[in-house]
XYZ file of C-alpha atoms in Angstrom:
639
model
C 4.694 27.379 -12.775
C 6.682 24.613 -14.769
C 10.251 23.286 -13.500
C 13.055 24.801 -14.792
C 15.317 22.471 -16.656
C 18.255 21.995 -15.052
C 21.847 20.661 -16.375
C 22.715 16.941 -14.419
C 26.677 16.540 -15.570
C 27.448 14.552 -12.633
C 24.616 12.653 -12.961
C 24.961 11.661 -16.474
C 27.433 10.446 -15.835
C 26.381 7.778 -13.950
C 25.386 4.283 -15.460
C 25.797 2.008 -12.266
C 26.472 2.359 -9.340
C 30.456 1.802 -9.776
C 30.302 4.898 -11.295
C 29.495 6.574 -8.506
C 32.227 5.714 -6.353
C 34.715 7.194 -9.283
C 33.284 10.425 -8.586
C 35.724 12.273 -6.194
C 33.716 12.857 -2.813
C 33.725 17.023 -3.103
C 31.487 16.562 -6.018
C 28.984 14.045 -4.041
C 26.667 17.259 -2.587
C 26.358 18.945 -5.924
C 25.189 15.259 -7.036
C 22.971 15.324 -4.552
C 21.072 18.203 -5.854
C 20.879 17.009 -9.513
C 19.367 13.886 -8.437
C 16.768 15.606 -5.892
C 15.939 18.266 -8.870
C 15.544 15.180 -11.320
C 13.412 13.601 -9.179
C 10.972 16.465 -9.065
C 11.528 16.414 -13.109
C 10.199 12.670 -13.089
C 7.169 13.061 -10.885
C 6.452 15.723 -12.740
C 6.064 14.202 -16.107
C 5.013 10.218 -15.028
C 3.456 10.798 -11.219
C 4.293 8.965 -8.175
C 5.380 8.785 -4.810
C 7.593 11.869 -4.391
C 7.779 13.305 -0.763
C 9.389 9.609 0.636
C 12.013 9.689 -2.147
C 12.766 13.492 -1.342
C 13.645 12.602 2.008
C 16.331 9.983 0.867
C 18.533 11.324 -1.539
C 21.768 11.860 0.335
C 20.891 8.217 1.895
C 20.679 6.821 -1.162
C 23.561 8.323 -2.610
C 25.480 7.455 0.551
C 24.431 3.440 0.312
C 25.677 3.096 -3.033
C 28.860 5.071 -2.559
C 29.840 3.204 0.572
C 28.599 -0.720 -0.074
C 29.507 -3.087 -2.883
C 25.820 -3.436 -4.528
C 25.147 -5.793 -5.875
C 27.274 -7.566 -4.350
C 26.230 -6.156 -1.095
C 22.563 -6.280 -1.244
C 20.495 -3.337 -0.159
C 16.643 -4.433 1.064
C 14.222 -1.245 0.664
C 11.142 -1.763 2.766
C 8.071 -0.763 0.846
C 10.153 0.037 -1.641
C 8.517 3.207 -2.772
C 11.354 5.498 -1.874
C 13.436 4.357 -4.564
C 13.264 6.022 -7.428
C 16.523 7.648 -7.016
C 17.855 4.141 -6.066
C 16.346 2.747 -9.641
C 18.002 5.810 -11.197
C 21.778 4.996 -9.979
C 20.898 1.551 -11.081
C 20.966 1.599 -14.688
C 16.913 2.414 -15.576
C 17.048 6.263 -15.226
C 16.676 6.299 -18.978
C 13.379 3.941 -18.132
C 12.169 6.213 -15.813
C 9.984 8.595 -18.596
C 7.396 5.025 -18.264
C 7.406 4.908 -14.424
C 4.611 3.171 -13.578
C 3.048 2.956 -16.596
C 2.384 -0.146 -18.569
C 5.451 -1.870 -19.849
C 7.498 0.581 -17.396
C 9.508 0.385 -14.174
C 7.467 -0.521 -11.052
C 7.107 2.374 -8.346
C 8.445 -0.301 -6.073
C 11.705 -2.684 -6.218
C 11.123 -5.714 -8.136
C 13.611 -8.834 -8.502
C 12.870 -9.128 -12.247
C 14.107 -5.894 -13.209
C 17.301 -5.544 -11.354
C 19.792 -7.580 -10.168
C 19.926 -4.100 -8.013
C 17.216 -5.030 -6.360
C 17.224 -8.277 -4.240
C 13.812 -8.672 -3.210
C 10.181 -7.362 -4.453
C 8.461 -4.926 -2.057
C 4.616 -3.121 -1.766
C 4.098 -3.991 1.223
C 5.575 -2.729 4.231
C 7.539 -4.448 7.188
C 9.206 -7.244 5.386
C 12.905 -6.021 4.794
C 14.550 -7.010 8.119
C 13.421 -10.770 7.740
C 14.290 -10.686 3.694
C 17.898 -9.071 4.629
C 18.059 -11.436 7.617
C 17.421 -14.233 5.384
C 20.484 -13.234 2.846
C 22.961 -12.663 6.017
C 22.012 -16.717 7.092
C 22.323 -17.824 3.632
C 25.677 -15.479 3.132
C 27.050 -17.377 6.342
C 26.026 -20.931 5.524
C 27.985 -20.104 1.941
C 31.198 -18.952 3.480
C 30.144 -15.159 1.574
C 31.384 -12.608 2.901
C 28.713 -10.212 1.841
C 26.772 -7.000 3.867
C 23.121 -7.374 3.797
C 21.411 -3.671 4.481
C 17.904 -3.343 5.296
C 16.296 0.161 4.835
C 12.741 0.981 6.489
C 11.147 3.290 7.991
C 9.657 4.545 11.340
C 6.599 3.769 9.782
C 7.233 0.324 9.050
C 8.616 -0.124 12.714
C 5.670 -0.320 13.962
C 4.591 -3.299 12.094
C 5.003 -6.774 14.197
C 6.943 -8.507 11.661
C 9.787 -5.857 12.235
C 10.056 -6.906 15.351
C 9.862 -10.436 14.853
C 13.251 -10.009 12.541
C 15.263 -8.142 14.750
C 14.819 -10.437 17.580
C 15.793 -13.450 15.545
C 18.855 -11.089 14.321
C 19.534 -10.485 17.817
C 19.412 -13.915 19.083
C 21.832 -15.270 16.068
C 23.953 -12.278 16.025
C 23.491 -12.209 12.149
C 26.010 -10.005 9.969
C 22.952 -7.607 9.376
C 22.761 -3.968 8.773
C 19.433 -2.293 9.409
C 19.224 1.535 8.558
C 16.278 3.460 10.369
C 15.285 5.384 7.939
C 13.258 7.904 10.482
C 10.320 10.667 9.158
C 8.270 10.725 11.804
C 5.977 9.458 9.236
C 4.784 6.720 7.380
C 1.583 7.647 5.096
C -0.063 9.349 7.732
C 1.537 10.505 10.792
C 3.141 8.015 12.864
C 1.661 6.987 16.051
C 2.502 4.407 19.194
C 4.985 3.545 21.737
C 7.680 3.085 19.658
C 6.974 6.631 17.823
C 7.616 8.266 21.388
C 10.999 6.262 22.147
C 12.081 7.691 18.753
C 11.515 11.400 19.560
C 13.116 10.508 22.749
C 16.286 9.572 21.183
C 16.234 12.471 18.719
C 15.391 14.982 20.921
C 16.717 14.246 24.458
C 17.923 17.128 25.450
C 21.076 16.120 27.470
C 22.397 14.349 24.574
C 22.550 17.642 22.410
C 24.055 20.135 25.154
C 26.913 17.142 25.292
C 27.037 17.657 21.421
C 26.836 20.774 20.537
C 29.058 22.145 23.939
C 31.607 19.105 22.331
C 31.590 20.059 19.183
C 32.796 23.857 20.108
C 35.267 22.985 22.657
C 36.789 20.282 20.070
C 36.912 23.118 17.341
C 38.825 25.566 20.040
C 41.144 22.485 20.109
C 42.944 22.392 17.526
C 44.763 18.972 16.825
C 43.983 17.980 20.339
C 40.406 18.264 19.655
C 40.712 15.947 16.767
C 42.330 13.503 19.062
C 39.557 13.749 21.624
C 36.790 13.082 19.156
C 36.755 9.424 19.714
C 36.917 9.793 22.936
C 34.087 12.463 22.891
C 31.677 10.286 20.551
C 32.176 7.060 23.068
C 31.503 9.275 26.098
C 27.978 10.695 24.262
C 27.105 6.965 23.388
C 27.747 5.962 26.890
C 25.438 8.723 28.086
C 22.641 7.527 25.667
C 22.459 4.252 27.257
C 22.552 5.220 30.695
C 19.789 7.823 29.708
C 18.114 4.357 28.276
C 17.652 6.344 24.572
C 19.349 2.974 22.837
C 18.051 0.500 25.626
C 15.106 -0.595 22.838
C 17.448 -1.933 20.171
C 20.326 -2.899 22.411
C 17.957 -5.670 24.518
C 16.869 -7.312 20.981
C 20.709 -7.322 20.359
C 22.017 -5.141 17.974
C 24.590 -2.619 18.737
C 22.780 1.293 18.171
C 24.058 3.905 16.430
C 22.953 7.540 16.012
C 20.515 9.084 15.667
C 22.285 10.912 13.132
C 21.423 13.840 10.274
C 20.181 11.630 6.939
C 20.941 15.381 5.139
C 24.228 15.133 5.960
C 26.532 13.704 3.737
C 29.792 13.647 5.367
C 28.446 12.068 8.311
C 26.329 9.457 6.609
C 29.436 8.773 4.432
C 31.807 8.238 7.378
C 29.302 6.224 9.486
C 28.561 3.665 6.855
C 31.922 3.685 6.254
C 32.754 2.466 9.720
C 29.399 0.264 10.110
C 30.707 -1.453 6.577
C 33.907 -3.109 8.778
C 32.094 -4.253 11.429
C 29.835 -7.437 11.474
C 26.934 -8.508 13.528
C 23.498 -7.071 14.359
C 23.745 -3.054 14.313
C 20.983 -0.534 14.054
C 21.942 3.127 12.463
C 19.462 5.312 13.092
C 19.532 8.037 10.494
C 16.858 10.930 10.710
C 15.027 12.980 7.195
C 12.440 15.382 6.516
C 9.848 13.562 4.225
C 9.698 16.437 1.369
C 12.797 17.672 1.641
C 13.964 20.182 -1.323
C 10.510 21.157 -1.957
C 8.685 23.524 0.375
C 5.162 22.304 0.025
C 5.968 18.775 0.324
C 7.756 19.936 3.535
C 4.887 21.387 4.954
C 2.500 18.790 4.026
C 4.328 15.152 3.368
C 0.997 13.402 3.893
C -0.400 15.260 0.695
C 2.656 15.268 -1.510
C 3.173 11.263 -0.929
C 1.627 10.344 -3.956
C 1.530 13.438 -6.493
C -0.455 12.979 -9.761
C 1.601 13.744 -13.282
C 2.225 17.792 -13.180
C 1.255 17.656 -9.403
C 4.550 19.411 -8.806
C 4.653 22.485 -11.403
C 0.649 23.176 -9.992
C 1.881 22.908 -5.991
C 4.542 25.375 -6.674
C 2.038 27.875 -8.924
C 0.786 31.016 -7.108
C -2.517 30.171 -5.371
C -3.961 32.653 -8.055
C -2.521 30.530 -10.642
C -3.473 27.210 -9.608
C -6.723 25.527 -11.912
C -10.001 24.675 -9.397
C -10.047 21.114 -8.997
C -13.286 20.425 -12.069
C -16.239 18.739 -9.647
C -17.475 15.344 -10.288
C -18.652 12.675 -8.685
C -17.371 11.314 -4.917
C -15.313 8.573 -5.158
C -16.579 5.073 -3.581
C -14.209 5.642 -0.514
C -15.992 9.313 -0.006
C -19.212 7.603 -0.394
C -18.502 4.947 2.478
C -16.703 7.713 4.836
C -19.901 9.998 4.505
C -22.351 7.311 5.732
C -19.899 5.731 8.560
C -19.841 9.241 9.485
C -23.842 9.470 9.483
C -23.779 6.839 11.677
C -21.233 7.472 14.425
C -23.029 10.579 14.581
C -26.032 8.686 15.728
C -24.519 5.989 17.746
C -21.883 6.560 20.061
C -21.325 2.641 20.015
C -19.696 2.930 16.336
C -16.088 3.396 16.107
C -13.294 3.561 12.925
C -10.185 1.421 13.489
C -7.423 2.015 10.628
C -3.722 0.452 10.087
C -1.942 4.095 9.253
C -4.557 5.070 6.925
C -6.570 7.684 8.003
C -6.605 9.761 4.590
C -6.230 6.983 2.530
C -9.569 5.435 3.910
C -11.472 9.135 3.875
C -10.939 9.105 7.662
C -10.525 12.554 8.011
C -13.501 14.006 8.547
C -14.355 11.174 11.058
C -11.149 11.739 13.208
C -11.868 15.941 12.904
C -15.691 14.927 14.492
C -15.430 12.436 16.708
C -11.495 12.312 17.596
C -11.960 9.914 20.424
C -13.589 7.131 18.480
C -11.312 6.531 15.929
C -8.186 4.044 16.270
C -5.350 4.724 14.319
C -3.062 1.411 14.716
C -0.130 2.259 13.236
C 1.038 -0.479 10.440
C -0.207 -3.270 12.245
C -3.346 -4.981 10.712
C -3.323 -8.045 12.784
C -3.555 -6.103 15.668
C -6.505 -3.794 14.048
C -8.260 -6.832 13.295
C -8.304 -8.394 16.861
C -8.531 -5.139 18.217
C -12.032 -4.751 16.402
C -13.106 -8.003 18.159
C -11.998 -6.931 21.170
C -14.455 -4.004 21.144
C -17.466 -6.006 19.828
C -17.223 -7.925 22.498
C -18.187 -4.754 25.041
C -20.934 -3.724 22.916
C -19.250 -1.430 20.192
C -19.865 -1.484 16.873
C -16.085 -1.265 15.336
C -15.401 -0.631 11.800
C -12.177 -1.221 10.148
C -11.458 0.483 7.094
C -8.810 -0.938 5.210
C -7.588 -1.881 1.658
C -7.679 -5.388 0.347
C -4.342 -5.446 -0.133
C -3.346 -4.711 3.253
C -6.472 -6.928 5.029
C -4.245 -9.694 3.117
C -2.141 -9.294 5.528
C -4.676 -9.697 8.696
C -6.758 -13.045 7.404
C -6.046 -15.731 10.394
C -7.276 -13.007 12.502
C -10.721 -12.503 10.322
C -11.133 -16.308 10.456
C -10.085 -17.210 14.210
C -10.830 -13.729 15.962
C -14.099 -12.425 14.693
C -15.649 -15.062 11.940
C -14.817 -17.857 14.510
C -16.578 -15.533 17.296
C -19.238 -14.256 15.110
C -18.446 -11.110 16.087
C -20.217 -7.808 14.990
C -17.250 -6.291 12.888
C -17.423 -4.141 9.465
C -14.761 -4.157 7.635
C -14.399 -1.095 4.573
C -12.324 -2.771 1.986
C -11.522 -0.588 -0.101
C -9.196 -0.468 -3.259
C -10.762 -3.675 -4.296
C -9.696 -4.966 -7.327
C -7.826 -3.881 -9.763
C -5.528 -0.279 -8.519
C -3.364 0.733 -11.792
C -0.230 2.191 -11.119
C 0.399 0.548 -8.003
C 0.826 -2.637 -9.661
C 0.365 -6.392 -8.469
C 1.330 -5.535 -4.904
C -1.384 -3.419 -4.268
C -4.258 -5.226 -6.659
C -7.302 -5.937 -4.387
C -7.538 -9.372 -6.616
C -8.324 -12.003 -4.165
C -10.798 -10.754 -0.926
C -13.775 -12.263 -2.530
C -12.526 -15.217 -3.314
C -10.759 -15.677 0.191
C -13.807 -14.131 2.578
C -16.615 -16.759 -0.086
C -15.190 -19.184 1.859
C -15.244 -18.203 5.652
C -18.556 -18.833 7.484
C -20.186 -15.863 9.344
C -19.007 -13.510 6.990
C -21.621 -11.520 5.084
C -20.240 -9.931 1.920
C -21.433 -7.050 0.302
C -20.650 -5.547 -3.267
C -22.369 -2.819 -3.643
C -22.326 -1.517 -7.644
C -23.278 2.207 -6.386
C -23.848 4.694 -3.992
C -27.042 3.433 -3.235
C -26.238 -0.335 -2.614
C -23.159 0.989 -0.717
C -25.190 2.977 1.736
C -27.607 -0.210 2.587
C -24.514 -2.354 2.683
C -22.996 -0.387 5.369
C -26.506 0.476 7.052
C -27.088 -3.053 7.374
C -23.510 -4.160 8.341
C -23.995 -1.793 11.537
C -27.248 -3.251 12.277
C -26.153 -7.086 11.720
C -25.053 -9.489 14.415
C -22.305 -10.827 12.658
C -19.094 -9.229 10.875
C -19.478 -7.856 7.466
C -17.219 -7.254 4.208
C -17.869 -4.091 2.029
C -15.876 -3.882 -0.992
C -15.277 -1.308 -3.147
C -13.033 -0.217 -5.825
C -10.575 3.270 -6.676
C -12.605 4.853 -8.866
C -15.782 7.143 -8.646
C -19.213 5.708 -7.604
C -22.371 5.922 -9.913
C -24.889 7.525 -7.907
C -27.806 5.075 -8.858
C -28.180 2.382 -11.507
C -31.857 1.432 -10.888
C -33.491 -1.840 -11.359
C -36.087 -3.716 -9.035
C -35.044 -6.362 -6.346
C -35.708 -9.392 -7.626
C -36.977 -10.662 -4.013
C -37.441 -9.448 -0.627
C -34.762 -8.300 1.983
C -31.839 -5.934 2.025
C -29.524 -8.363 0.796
C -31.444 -9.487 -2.728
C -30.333 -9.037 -6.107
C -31.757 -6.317 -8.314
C -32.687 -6.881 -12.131
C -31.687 -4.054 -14.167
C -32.712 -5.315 -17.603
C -33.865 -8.529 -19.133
C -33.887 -10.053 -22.203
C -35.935 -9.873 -24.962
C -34.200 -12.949 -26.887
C -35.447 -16.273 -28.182
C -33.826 -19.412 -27.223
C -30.830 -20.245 -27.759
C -29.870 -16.732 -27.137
C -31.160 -16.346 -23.458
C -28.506 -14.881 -21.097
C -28.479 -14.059 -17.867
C -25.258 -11.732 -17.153
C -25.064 -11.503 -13.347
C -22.574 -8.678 -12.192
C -20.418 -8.143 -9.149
C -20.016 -4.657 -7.588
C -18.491 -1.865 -9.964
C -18.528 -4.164 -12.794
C -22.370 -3.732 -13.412
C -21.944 -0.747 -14.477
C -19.959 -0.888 -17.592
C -21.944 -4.170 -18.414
C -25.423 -2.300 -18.626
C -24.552 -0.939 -22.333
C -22.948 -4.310 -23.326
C -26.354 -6.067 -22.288
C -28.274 -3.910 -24.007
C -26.248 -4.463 -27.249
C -25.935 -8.066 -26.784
C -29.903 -8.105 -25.253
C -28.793 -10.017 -22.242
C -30.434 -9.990 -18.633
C -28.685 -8.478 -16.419
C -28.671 -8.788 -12.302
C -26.601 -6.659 -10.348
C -25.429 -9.632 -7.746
C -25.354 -6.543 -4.673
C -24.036 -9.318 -1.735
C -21.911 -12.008 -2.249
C -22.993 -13.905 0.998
C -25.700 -14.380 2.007
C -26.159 -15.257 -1.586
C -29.823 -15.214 -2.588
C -29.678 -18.005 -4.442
C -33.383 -19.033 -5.170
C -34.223 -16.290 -6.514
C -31.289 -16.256 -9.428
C -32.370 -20.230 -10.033
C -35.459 -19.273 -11.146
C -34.281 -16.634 -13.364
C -31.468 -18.428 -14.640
C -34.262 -21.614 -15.564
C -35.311 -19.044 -18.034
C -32.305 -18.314 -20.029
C -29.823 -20.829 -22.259
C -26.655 -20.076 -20.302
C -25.413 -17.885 -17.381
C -22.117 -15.383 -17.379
C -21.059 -13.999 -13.732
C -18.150 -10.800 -14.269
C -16.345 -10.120 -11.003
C -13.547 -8.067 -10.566
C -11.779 -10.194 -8.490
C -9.859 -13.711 -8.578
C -11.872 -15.930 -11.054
C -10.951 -19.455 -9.545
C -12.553 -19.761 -6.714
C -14.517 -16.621 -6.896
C -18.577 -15.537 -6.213
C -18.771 -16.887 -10.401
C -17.481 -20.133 -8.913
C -20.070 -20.230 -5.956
C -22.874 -18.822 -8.416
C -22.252 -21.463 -11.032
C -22.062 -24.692 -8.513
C -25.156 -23.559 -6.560
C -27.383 -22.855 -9.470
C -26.044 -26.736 -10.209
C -26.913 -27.792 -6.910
C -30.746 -26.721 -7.320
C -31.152 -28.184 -10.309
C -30.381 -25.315 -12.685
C -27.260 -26.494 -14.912
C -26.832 -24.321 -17.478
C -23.430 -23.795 -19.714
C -21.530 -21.082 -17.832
C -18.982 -18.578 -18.589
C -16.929 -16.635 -15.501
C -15.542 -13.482 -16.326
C -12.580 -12.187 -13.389
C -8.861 -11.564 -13.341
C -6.932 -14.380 -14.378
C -4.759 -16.893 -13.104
C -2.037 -14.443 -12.718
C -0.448 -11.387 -11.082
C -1.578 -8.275 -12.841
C 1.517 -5.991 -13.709
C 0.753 -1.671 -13.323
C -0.480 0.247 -15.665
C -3.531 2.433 -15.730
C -6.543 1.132 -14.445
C -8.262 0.255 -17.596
C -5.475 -1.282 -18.830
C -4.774 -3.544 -16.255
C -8.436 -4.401 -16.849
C -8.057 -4.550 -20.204
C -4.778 -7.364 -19.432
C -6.713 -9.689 -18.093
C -10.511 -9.305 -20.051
C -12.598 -7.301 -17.640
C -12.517 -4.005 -19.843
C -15.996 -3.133 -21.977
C -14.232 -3.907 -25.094
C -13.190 -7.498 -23.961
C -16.177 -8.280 -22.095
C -18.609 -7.285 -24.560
C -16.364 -10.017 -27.369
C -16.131 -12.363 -25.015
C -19.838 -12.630 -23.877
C -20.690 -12.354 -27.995
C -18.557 -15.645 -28.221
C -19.927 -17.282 -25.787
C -23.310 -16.418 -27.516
C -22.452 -17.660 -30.838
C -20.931 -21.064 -29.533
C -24.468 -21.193 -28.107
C -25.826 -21.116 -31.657
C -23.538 -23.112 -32.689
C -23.961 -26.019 -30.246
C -27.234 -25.857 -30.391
């Protein structure tokens, strides 16, 4: 069932965000509904994160309306909510390449706005980045509002926390807007999740309100009079009920919770927050999905929505294509044999930062509830967590992206290399991710873990090497780092170890060439197999690396004293990287042969499909095949 178009007048009307506050406020709701149907028009045609955005349109329409921006500066956490932000902002006409190559980012980025104040991905950062402009607005004599928006989600992160006490303690001219779901990807979970639904749900506070709000009406004038005096006597309640107690002992004055649907009330609130100064917390509560009664029902499955996701969730059941089979993705692949295990050994455990569908956690938390560990956003804690258990005899797995085990390294190195400790980690999304652009890449977890002792690294090119990697991670006495991409796994790519042990290399073809045209091509993970038909054009050996660490290094030394010149094609950082390691060990034995190292560049790798993200920094077939044929004729040349 395809959307129906639908006229935007107001809308159109609106280049910035000054033009908004023209706009007489009785129009505002029917603007509201424009923007929430165009947003459903734009994931529609380009993809992208929609239920988030749904639940912030009156928000967003409400921050622009109300503050000065740019001159105010408004701090999205995560920034994937803010599409409709983007489209009040002067690149709704940009909007048709979304995430696409040479498009807007699906997250707020400093080069393409001065809208947008600081870059986001990641979650948990915008209370120290909008701290940061309130110091550097009072050291300047500015009077400016800085306005940080996150979510419940990202509350549970501890970097949150570690702003809003510093806030507290300087009594900083800072603005933080609880933007509160009830979810973040997944559902939300913790402490602080509870003291949330506390505050929106206690039920003392809403007999006060709604009995309040009737005899006020009955008032007349008088009741208008009272209202101050009603909304000071509910606030007073809250505290003594301790519903505010959280914020208020960090140091920022608490307001709310109130309806982030409303518009009136959001309008008048931020109205009255924008004249005041000093640490306050507005606690404004949405429906992730709202407008759009599947995403309501499921916001998990309608956070990221492929292109025509929204026309085929609103089709008749009848109506709606099968889903064509194909094969399992690498993340199914790993999630299918952790769950093999934990079946078998009670001792084995999944540990996750928030992710449980992201990761293919589902099935494990439907089977064996009570073992898995579902964090919240706090990979730090997951991390030491996972060492925590190891030391009583579990066997903990953490399944995480590389992006987000960025965030988590001290605690690899100190808790569990350090300790030796008998961890696996599932890194998934490693590498290059597409549309999620440089904040989300998986570029640099090979060449950061190469260089920690203890830590055995596996990159596993299919479904094969993947099971062994994690079979033998759950056996090994020592923590473990699987990597894998976003992208389906080969089932099996054959070839015959070139030495004995779990953890060898395999040969998949070699070379039939005459000096000086002897290469070895040595391949990291999911990049072996688009380099099997380039090696058989170019006749080049090829060795599917399978572990990073331990590296079987004698092995490839005498197979590399057979060939001319050695290339190594990672899909991950190439300074520093397992080409690096390859290239200086093979020198180390005596092997030095010219070398060429294939990986992502010296640079931050803007969105865009997959393959052409691969494609912007060499690592697509096309590149690597010319680049390797280069190499080869400088050979000849040199010779």
């Amino acid at each position: 069932m395809p959307l129906s178009p639908r006229q935007t007048h107001l809308l159109d009307l609106i280049e910035q965000p000054a033009d908004l506050r023209a706009l007489s406020r009785g129009s505002l709701a029917a603007l509201a509904d424009e923007m929430r149907h165009a947003l459903l028009e734009q994931v529609e045609a380009t993809g992208g994160h929609l239920a988030a955005n749904l639940g912030v349109v009156e928000l967003t329409l409400a921050l622009h309306r109300v503050f000065d921006t740019p001159h105010d500066r408004l701090v999205w956490d995560v920034g994937h909510q803010t599409y409709l932000h983007k489209m009040l902002t002067g690149r709704r006409g940009w909007m048709s390449r979304l995430r696409q190559h040479g498009g807007p980012a699906g997250f707020t980025r400093r080069v393409e706005s001065e809208y947008d104040p600081f870059g986001a991905g990641h979650s948990s950062t915008s209370i120290s980045a909008a701290l940061g402009m309130a110091l550097a607005a009072e050291r300047k004599g500015e009077d400016r509002q800085a306005i940080a928006i996150i979510g419940d989600g990202a509350m549970t992160a501890g970097q949150a926390f570690e702003a809003l006490n510093h806030a507290g303690d300087r009594q900083a001219n800072l603005l933080v807007i609880l933007n509160d779901n009830e979810m973040s990807i997944s559902a939300n979970v913790g402490a602080l999740n509870q003291h949330l639904t506390r505050l929106r749900s206690n039920p003392l506070i809403e007999r006060f309100r709604h009995s309040g709000e009737e005899m006020l009406a009955q008032a007349g004038p008088l009741g208008e009079l009272l209202g101050s005096t009603r909304a000071g006597l509910r606030d007073g309640m809250r505290h003594l009920l301790g519903a505010s107690s959280l914020f208020e002992e960090l140091g920022f004055r608490y307001f709310g919770p109130i309806d982030g649907h409303d518009l009136d009330t959001l309008l008048d609130t931020l109205s009255n927050l924008r004249e005041q100064r000093g640490p306050r917390l507005l606690h404004v509560v949405t429906q992730k999905g709202r407008g759009l009664a599947p995403a309501e029902r499921d916001p998990v499955g309608f956070h990221g929505v492929a292109r025509n996701g929204v026309s085929r969730a609103m089709a008749p059941s009848a109506d709606k294509p099968a889903t064509p089979a194909g094969p399992p993705t690498w993340t199914e692949v790993a999630a299918t044999r952790l769950e093999h295990h934990a079946a078998k050994d009670e001792r084995v455990v999944a540990i996750t930062p928030a992710m449980i569908e992201g990761s293919g956690l589902k099935g494990f938390a439907d089977r064996f509830p009570e073992r898995l560990y579902d964090v919240g956003i706090a990979e730090q804690h997951a991390v030491t967590l996972a060492g925590g258990l190891a030391t009583e005899g579990m066997r903990p797995v953490v399944a995480i992206y590389s992006t987000f085990l960025q965030r988590a390294w001290d605690q690899v190195i100190h808790d569990i290399a350090l300790q030796n400790l008998p961890v696996t980690f599932l890194v998934d999304r490693a590498g290059l991710v597409g549309p999620d652009g440089p904040t989300h890449a998986g570029s640099f977890d090979l060449a950061l873990a190469t260089s920690v002792p203890n830590l055995a690294i596996a990159a596993p090119a299919d479904a094969r090497d993947l099971d062994a990697a994690i079979d033998w991670a759950l056996a090994h006495d020592g923590p473990c780092l699987v990597r894998y991409p976003r992208d389906k796994c080969p089932a099996e790519l054959g070839g015959h170890a070139l030495a004995e042990g779990i953890t060898a290399p395999t040969l998949l073809r070699r070379s039939a060439a005459k000096a000086p045209r002897r290469v070895l091509v040595i391949g990291v993970g999911a990049m072996v197999e688009r380099l099997i038909p380039i090696c058989e054009t170019l006749d080049a050996t090829l060795v599917n690396l399978r572990w990073a660490r331990p590296l079987a290094i004698e092995p490839l030394a005498e197979l590399a004293a057979e060939h001319d010149a050695v290339v190594t094609v990672e899909e991950g950082a190439r300074i520093g990287g397992v080409g690096s390691e390859l290239l200086l060990a093979l020198a180390e034995r005596g092997v030095s042969r010219p070398g060429l190292r294939l990986g992502i560049e010296d640079r931050f790798i803007e969105h865009g499909s997959r393959e052409e993200c691969l494609a912007d920094t060499g690592l697509d077939s096309g590149s690597i095949a010319a680049s390797i044929a280069a190499f080869i004729g400088n050979l000849c040349m040199n010779r």
